mmCIF file of C-alpha atoms in Angstrom:
data_model
loop_
_atom_site.group_PDB
_atom_site.id
_atom_site.type_symbol
_atom_site.label_atom_id
_atom_site.label_comp_id
_atom_site.label_asym_id
_atom_site.label_seq_id
_atom_site.Cartn_x
_atom_site.Cartn_y
_atom_site.Cartn_z
ATOM 1 C CA UNK A 1 52.309 15.804 154.864
ATOM 2 C CA UNK A 2 54.303 14.368 151.993
ATOM 3 C CA UNK A 3 57.480 12.776 153.305
ATOM 4 C CA UNK A 4 56.644 13.443 156.941
ATOM 5 C CA UNK A 5 57.242 10.711 159.506
ATOM 6 C CA UNK A 6 54.382 10.419 161.992
ATOM 7 C CA UNK A 7 53.901 8.251 165.071
ATOM 8 C CA UNK A 8 50.322 7.600 166.191
ATOM 9 C CA UNK A 9 49.965 5.855 169.541
ATOM 10 C CA UNK A 10 46.950 3.599 169.739
ATOM 11 C CA UNK A 11 46.999 3.881 165.976
ATOM 12 C CA UNK A 12 45.440 0.504 165.215
ATOM 13 C CA UNK A 13 41.795 1.234 165.991
ATOM 14 C CA UNK A 14 39.159 3.925 166.370
ATOM 15 C CA UNK A 15 40.371 7.518 166.217
ATOM 16 C CA UNK A 16 43.982 6.331 166.000
ATOM 17 C CA UNK A 17 43.329 4.149 162.956
ATOM 18 C CA UNK A 18 41.339 6.889 161.225
ATOM 19 C CA UNK A 19 44.229 9.282 161.869
ATOM 20 C CA UNK A 20 46.800 6.787 160.587
ATOM 21 C CA UNK A 21 44.830 6.266 157.387
ATOM 22 C CA UNK A 22 44.310 9.975 156.792
ATOM 23 C CA UNK A 23 47.957 10.832 157.422
ATOM 24 C CA UNK A 24 49.012 8.125 154.977
ATOM 25 C CA UNK A 25 46.541 9.373 152.366
ATOM 26 C CA UNK A 26 48.234 12.758 152.602
ATOM 27 C CA UNK A 27 51.709 11.347 152.048
ATOM 28 C CA UNK A 28 53.017 10.706 155.559
ATOM 29 C CA UNK A 29 55.012 7.658 156.528
ATOM 30 C CA UNK A 30 52.981 6.436 159.488
ATOM 31 C CA UNK A 31 54.179 4.361 162.429
ATOM 32 C CA UNK A 32 51.247 2.658 164.115
ATOM 33 C CA UNK A 33 52.282 2.168 167.733
ATOM 34 C CA UNK A 34 49.843 -0.115 169.502
ATOM 35 C CA UNK A 35 49.708 -2.757 172.219
ATOM 36 C CA UNK A 36 47.535 -4.991 170.000
ATOM 37 C CA UNK A 37 50.001 -6.565 167.569
ATOM 38 C CA UNK A 38 47.412 -8.278 165.386
ATOM 39 C CA UNK A 39 45.283 -5.178 164.967
ATOM 40 C CA UNK A 40 48.337 -2.950 164.410
ATOM 41 C CA UNK A 41 49.690 -5.132 161.611
ATOM 42 C CA UNK A 42 46.253 -5.465 160.060
ATOM 43 C CA UNK A 43 45.791 -1.686 159.955
ATOM 44 C CA UNK A 44 49.311 -1.146 158.591
ATOM 45 C CA UNK A 45 48.768 -3.791 155.902
ATOM 46 C CA UNK A 46 45.461 -2.200 154.943
ATOM 47 C CA UNK A 47 47.151 1.182 154.504
ATOM 48 C CA UNK A 48 50.068 -0.327 152.594
ATOM 49 C CA UNK A 49 47.692 -2.156 150.244
ATOM 50 C CA UNK A 50 46.365 1.230 149.126
ATOM 51 C CA UNK A 51 49.859 2.267 148.075
ATOM 52 C CA UNK A 52 50.563 4.445 151.107
ATOM 53 C CA UNK A 53 53.288 3.971 153.721
ATOM 54 C CA UNK A 54 52.627 2.509 157.164
ATOM 55 C CA UNK A 55 54.491 0.334 159.618
ATOM 56 C CA UNK A 56 53.285 -1.362 162.793
ATOM 57 C CA UNK A 57 55.430 -1.185 165.912
ATOM 58 C CA UNK A 58 54.133 -2.998 168.979
ATOM 59 C CA UNK A 59 54.523 -1.226 172.308
ATOM 60 C CA UNK A 60 52.733 -0.629 175.588
ATOM 61 C CA UNK A 61 53.166 3.118 175.925
ATOM 62 C CA UNK A 62 52.570 2.923 179.673
ATOM 63 C CA UNK A 63 55.969 1.230 180.052
ATOM 64 C CA UNK A 64 59.084 3.414 179.901
ATOM 65 C CA UNK A 65 61.366 0.709 178.523
ATOM 66 C CA UNK A 66 58.982 -0.086 175.679
ATOM 67 C CA UNK A 67 58.559 3.591 174.858
ATOM 68 C CA UNK A 68 62.340 3.989 174.738
ATOM 69 C CA UNK A 69 62.649 0.997 172.437
ATOM 70 C CA UNK A 70 59.915 2.423 170.215
ATOM 71 C CA UNK A 71 61.748 5.733 169.875
ATOM 72 C CA UNK A 72 65.006 3.916 169.115
ATOM 73 C CA UNK A 73 63.273 1.872 166.410
ATOM 74 C CA UNK A 74 61.787 4.953 164.772
ATOM 75 C CA UNK A 75 65.138 6.726 164.812
ATOM 76 C CA UNK A 76 66.888 3.699 163.333
ATOM 77 C CA UNK A 77 64.295 3.207 160.603
ATOM 78 C CA UNK A 78 63.621 6.819 159.622
ATOM 79 C CA UNK A 79 66.191 9.042 161.310
ATOM 80 C CA UNK A 80 63.584 11.691 162.065
ATOM 81 C CA UNK A 81 60.140 12.419 163.444
ATOM 82 C CA UNK A 82 57.854 15.182 162.209
ATOM 83 C CA UNK A 83 54.550 14.442 163.948
ATOM 84 C CA UNK A 84 53.603 12.743 167.202
ATOM 85 C CA UNK A 85 49.977 11.968 168.058
ATOM 86 C CA UNK A 86 49.449 10.921 171.681
ATOM 87 C CA UNK A 87 46.127 9.220 171.092
ATOM 88 C CA UNK A 88 46.044 6.483 173.752
ATOM 89 C CA UNK A 89 43.458 6.906 176.502
ATOM 90 C CA UNK A 90 40.646 5.096 178.278
ATOM 91 C CA UNK A 91 38.072 5.736 180.986
ATOM 92 C CA UNK A 92 38.754 2.116 182.120
ATOM 93 C CA UNK A 93 35.455 1.519 183.985
ATOM 94 C CA UNK A 94 32.650 3.379 185.704
ATOM 95 C CA UNK A 95 33.934 4.063 189.237
ATOM 96 C CA UNK A 96 30.824 5.118 191.143
ATOM 97 C CA UNK A 97 31.200 7.681 193.894
ATOM 98 C CA UNK A 98 34.678 9.182 194.288
ATOM 99 C CA UNK A 99 34.576 8.429 198.025
ATOM 100 C CA UNK A 100 34.261 4.729 197.206
ATOM 101 C CA UNK A 101 36.912 4.497 194.501
ATOM 102 C CA UNK A 102 40.024 2.371 194.853
ATOM 103 C CA UNK A 103 43.313 4.315 194.569
ATOM 104 C CA UNK A 104 44.450 1.459 192.343
ATOM 105 C CA UNK A 105 41.976 2.712 189.751
ATOM 106 C CA UNK A 106 43.488 6.180 190.012
ATOM 107 C CA UNK A 107 46.846 4.672 189.095
ATOM 108 C CA UNK A 108 45.330 2.860 186.099
ATOM 109 C CA UNK A 109 43.684 6.046 184.894
ATOM 110 C CA UNK A 110 46.884 8.020 185.371
ATOM 111 C CA UNK A 111 49.029 5.587 183.418
ATOM 112 C CA UNK A 112 46.705 5.277 180.444
ATOM 113 C CA UNK A 113 45.571 8.915 180.225
ATOM 114 C CA UNK A 114 48.473 11.117 181.369
ATOM 115 C CA UNK A 115 51.672 9.282 182.298
ATOM 116 C CA UNK A 116 52.111 7.828 178.808
ATOM 117 C CA UNK A 117 51.789 11.320 177.318
ATOM 118 C CA UNK A 118 54.806 12.353 179.387
ATOM 119 C CA UNK A 119 56.766 9.194 178.538
ATOM 120 C CA UNK A 120 56.149 9.260 174.798
ATOM 121 C CA UNK A 121 56.637 12.992 174.410
ATOM 122 C CA UNK A 122 59.930 12.921 176.309
ATOM 123 C CA UNK A 123 61.164 10.018 174.200
ATOM 124 C CA UNK A 124 60.401 11.612 170.832
ATOM 125 C CA UNK A 125 60.875 15.316 171.530
ATOM 126 C CA UNK A 126 64.672 15.241 171.042
ATOM 127 C CA UNK A 127 64.232 14.151 167.423
ATOM 128 C CA UNK A 128 62.100 17.209 166.778
ATOM 129 C CA UNK A 129 64.434 19.548 168.649
ATOM 130 C CA UNK A 130 67.362 18.308 166.542
ATOM 131 C CA UNK A 131 65.558 19.343 163.370
ATOM 132 C CA UNK A 132 63.961 22.432 164.950
ATOM 133 C CA UNK A 133 60.600 21.372 163.574
ATOM 134 C CA UNK A 134 57.683 19.207 164.556
ATOM 135 C CA UNK A 135 54.070 18.990 165.649
ATOM 136 C CA UNK A 136 52.613 17.175 168.644
ATOM 137 C CA UNK A 137 48.885 16.536 168.933
ATOM 138 C CA UNK A 138 47.474 15.206 172.206
ATOM 139 C CA UNK A 139 44.040 13.620 172.454
ATOM 140 C CA UNK A 140 42.291 14.804 175.603
ATOM 141 C CA UNK A 141 38.517 14.771 176.095
ATOM 142 C CA UNK A 142 35.556 17.065 176.461
ATOM 143 C CA UNK A 143 35.603 15.880 180.075
ATOM 144 C CA UNK A 144 38.890 17.713 180.545
ATOM 145 C CA UNK A 145 37.145 20.924 179.543
ATOM 146 C CA UNK A 146 33.998 20.702 181.699
ATOM 147 C CA UNK A 147 32.935 19.235 185.009
ATOM 148 C CA UNK A 148 32.536 15.439 184.787
ATOM 149 C CA UNK A 149 30.552 14.193 187.787
ATOM 150 C CA UNK A 150 30.755 10.529 186.796
ATOM 151 C CA UNK A 151 34.534 10.374 187.242
ATOM 152 C CA UNK A 152 36.401 13.405 188.625
ATOM 153 C CA UNK A 153 39.723 11.517 188.543
ATOM 154 C CA UNK A 154 39.500 10.740 184.821
ATOM 155 C CA UNK A 155 38.479 14.346 184.208
ATOM 156 C CA UNK A 156 41.455 15.608 186.203
ATOM 157 C CA UNK A 157 43.921 13.638 184.085
ATOM 158 C CA UNK A 158 42.297 14.783 180.846
ATOM 159 C CA UNK A 159 42.440 18.377 182.082
ATOM 160 C CA UNK A 160 46.114 17.837 182.908
ATOM 161 C CA UNK A 161 46.742 16.790 179.293
ATOM 162 C CA UNK A 162 45.277 20.113 178.196
ATOM 163 C CA UNK A 163 47.450 22.141 180.547
ATOM 164 C CA UNK A 164 50.530 20.083 179.663
ATOM 165 C CA UNK A 165 49.770 20.858 176.019
ATOM 166 C CA UNK A 166 49.507 24.567 176.726
ATOM 167 C CA UNK A 167 52.631 24.740 178.859
ATOM 168 C CA UNK A 168 54.864 22.559 176.668
ATOM 169 C CA UNK A 169 53.854 24.596 173.630
ATOM 170 C CA UNK A 170 55.219 27.727 175.262
ATOM 171 C CA UNK A 171 58.430 25.963 176.281
ATOM 172 C CA UNK A 172 59.305 24.395 172.920
ATOM 173 C CA UNK A 173 58.024 27.067 170.551
ATOM 174 C CA UNK A 174 61.573 28.420 170.249
ATOM 175 C CA UNK A 175 62.602 24.992 168.927
ATOM 176 C CA UNK A 176 60.135 25.166 166.036
ATOM 177 C CA UNK A 177 57.747 22.692 167.636
ATOM 178 C CA UNK A 178 54.005 23.212 167.950
ATOM 179 C CA UNK A 179 51.875 21.412 170.541
ATOM 180 C CA UNK A 180 48.083 21.272 170.384
ATOM 181 C CA UNK A 181 45.260 18.978 171.465
ATOM 182 C CA UNK A 182 41.692 17.985 170.736
ATOM 183 C CA UNK A 183 38.828 17.386 173.159
ATOM 184 C CA UNK A 184 36.452 14.828 171.617
ATOM 185 C CA UNK A 185 32.874 14.087 172.649
ATOM 186 C CA UNK A 186 30.035 11.848 171.382
ATOM 187 C CA UNK A 187 32.340 10.059 168.947
ATOM 188 C CA UNK A 188 32.163 6.352 168.173
ATOM 189 C CA UNK A 189 35.315 4.547 169.283
ATOM 190 C CA UNK A 190 36.472 1.274 170.779
ATOM 191 C CA UNK A 191 36.087 2.745 174.273
ATOM 192 C CA UNK A 192 32.698 4.379 173.676
ATOM 193 C CA UNK A 193 30.702 2.372 171.101
ATOM 194 C CA UNK A 194 27.611 4.561 171.031
ATOM 195 C CA UNK A 195 26.071 2.486 168.241
ATOM 196 C CA UNK A 196 25.909 -0.415 170.721
ATOM 197 C CA UNK A 197 25.197 1.509 173.908
ATOM 198 C CA UNK A 198 22.255 3.685 172.948
ATOM 199 C CA UNK A 199 18.622 2.633 173.091
ATOM 200 C CA UNK A 200 16.463 3.095 169.981
ATOM 201 C CA UNK A 201 14.911 6.131 171.698
ATOM 202 C CA UNK A 202 18.321 7.691 172.246
ATOM 203 C CA UNK A 203 19.486 6.826 168.721
ATOM 204 C CA UNK A 204 16.569 8.833 167.339
ATOM 205 C CA UNK A 205 17.493 11.846 169.440
ATOM 206 C CA UNK A 206 20.928 12.644 168.012
ATOM 207 C CA UNK A 207 19.538 15.860 166.455
ATOM 208 C CA UNK A 208 18.374 16.996 169.911
ATOM 209 C CA UNK A 209 21.506 15.779 171.680
ATOM 210 C CA UNK A 210 24.223 17.172 169.413
ATOM 211 C CA UNK A 211 23.973 20.559 167.696
ATOM 212 C CA UNK A 212 25.420 19.215 164.426
ATOM 213 C CA UNK A 213 22.686 16.566 164.489
ATOM 214 C CA UNK A 214 24.597 13.305 164.491
ATOM 215 C CA UNK A 215 27.082 11.065 166.274
ATOM 216 C CA UNK A 216 30.751 11.818 165.716
ATOM 217 C CA UNK A 217 32.897 9.389 163.753
ATOM 218 C CA UNK A 218 36.619 8.651 164.145
ATOM 219 C CA UNK A 219 37.213 10.371 160.817
ATOM 220 C CA UNK A 220 35.793 13.616 162.241
ATOM 221 C CA UNK A 221 38.506 13.617 164.887
ATOM 222 C CA UNK A 222 41.201 12.564 162.425
ATOM 223 C CA UNK A 223 40.533 15.556 160.166
ATOM 224 C CA UNK A 224 41.136 17.993 163.011
ATOM 225 C CA UNK A 225 44.269 16.098 164.049
ATOM 226 C CA UNK A 226 45.485 16.366 160.451
ATOM 227 C CA UNK A 227 44.911 20.126 160.544
ATOM 228 C CA UNK A 228 46.899 20.471 163.776
ATOM 229 C CA UNK A 229 49.693 18.203 162.522
ATOM 230 C CA UNK A 230 50.140 19.980 159.198
ATOM 231 C CA UNK A 231 51.301 23.403 158.071
ATOM 232 C CA UNK A 232 47.649 24.424 157.742
ATOM 233 C CA UNK A 233 47.926 25.284 161.441
ATOM 234 C CA UNK A 234 51.441 26.746 161.309
ATOM 235 C CA UNK A 235 50.442 29.699 163.520
ATOM 236 C CA UNK A 236 48.468 27.645 166.071
ATOM 237 C CA UNK A 237 50.063 26.277 169.226
ATOM 238 C CA UNK A 238 49.091 25.705 172.834
ATOM 239 C CA UNK A 239 45.404 25.222 172.088
ATOM 240 C CA UNK A 240 42.834 22.491 172.573
ATOM 241 C CA UNK A 241 40.081 22.318 169.982
ATOM 242 C CA UNK A 242 36.777 20.925 171.320
ATOM 243 C CA UNK A 243 35.848 18.345 168.671
ATOM 244 C CA UNK A 244 32.415 17.710 170.112
ATOM 245 C CA UNK A 245 29.780 18.556 167.523
ATOM 246 C CA UNK A 246 28.768 21.507 169.664
ATOM 247 C CA UNK A 247 27.869 19.640 172.870
ATOM 248 C CA UNK A 248 30.222 21.734 174.970
ATOM 249 C CA UNK A 249 28.574 24.907 173.760
ATOM 250 C CA UNK A 250 25.070 23.529 174.249
ATOM 251 C CA UNK A 251 25.136 22.061 177.743
ATOM 252 C CA UNK A 252 26.567 19.386 180.007
ATOM 253 C CA UNK A 253 25.662 16.755 182.568
ATOM 254 C CA UNK A 254 22.322 16.500 184.374
ATOM 255 C CA UNK A 255 21.025 14.433 187.289
ATOM 256 C CA UNK A 256 19.061 11.391 186.173
ATOM 257 C CA UNK A 257 16.918 8.710 187.744
ATOM 258 C CA UNK A 258 16.439 6.634 184.597
ATOM 259 C CA UNK A 259 19.885 5.085 184.131
ATOM 260 C CA UNK A 260 20.339 2.074 186.367
ATOM 261 C CA UNK A 261 23.300 2.556 188.656
ATOM 262 C CA UNK A 262 24.102 5.955 187.180
ATOM 263 C CA UNK A 263 23.227 9.302 188.759
ATOM 264 C CA UNK A 264 24.028 11.487 185.768
ATOM 265 C CA UNK A 265 23.193 11.764 182.080
ATOM 266 C CA UNK A 266 24.344 13.882 179.160
ATOM 267 C CA UNK A 267 21.652 12.434 176.909
ATOM 268 C CA UNK A 268 18.406 14.138 175.842
ATOM 269 C CA UNK A 269 16.006 11.893 177.748
ATOM 270 C CA UNK A 270 13.610 12.711 180.545
ATOM 271 C CA UNK A 271 15.856 12.697 183.657
#
């Protein structure tokens, strides 16, 4: 990625930070776009201290005016964009039964999981079209690939990211732009801190829970994003890679009576 300019939304922490670091290690000039100014600058400074190139730009990617300003800033500073990673996303909170959910929560989920993907992609796509080259990587979820009984609305938006990825890839292929996605599962992040959530019993059962035998790390996701963003995947577009350690292949969600306030589990404990 030497010389490439890359924007990573939510690039200050978790999967986004791991991706920003890895891109920079491979020669990219990375723009860390994040709502958390302190964390964004800290991550950019950390990357810069290693001799690589990174810049923090503060923006709430749910807001159209801030996304427009972000794109203008990138154009002014670099004059180009080679890679866009739409990494922002959040399950927000456990909603309970769909019949009892507040439509206000649907709006929150939409804005943070799907709407921003539209906003950011539309803002940066013209820079790629001008150069007839570019790669977009969207971060969806394993829950967009399988049934997710705990939150059908979240799952619907993550599935929409996958279909948007597929459809946009077909539309912009003629412009030299590739569009792909990943579908993470069981990976430590700011939104899903498994190291804090799991009981000692569950911690010991990673080998039974995940076919590869361990919890996923942000760096595991970043490596696949790097593959999709680079010329290593020059003949790959319109696809979503399940980055799940094999959980999608092995099984799914099961009814449970052991988790207080939760009717479902995807963990290898007696239901």
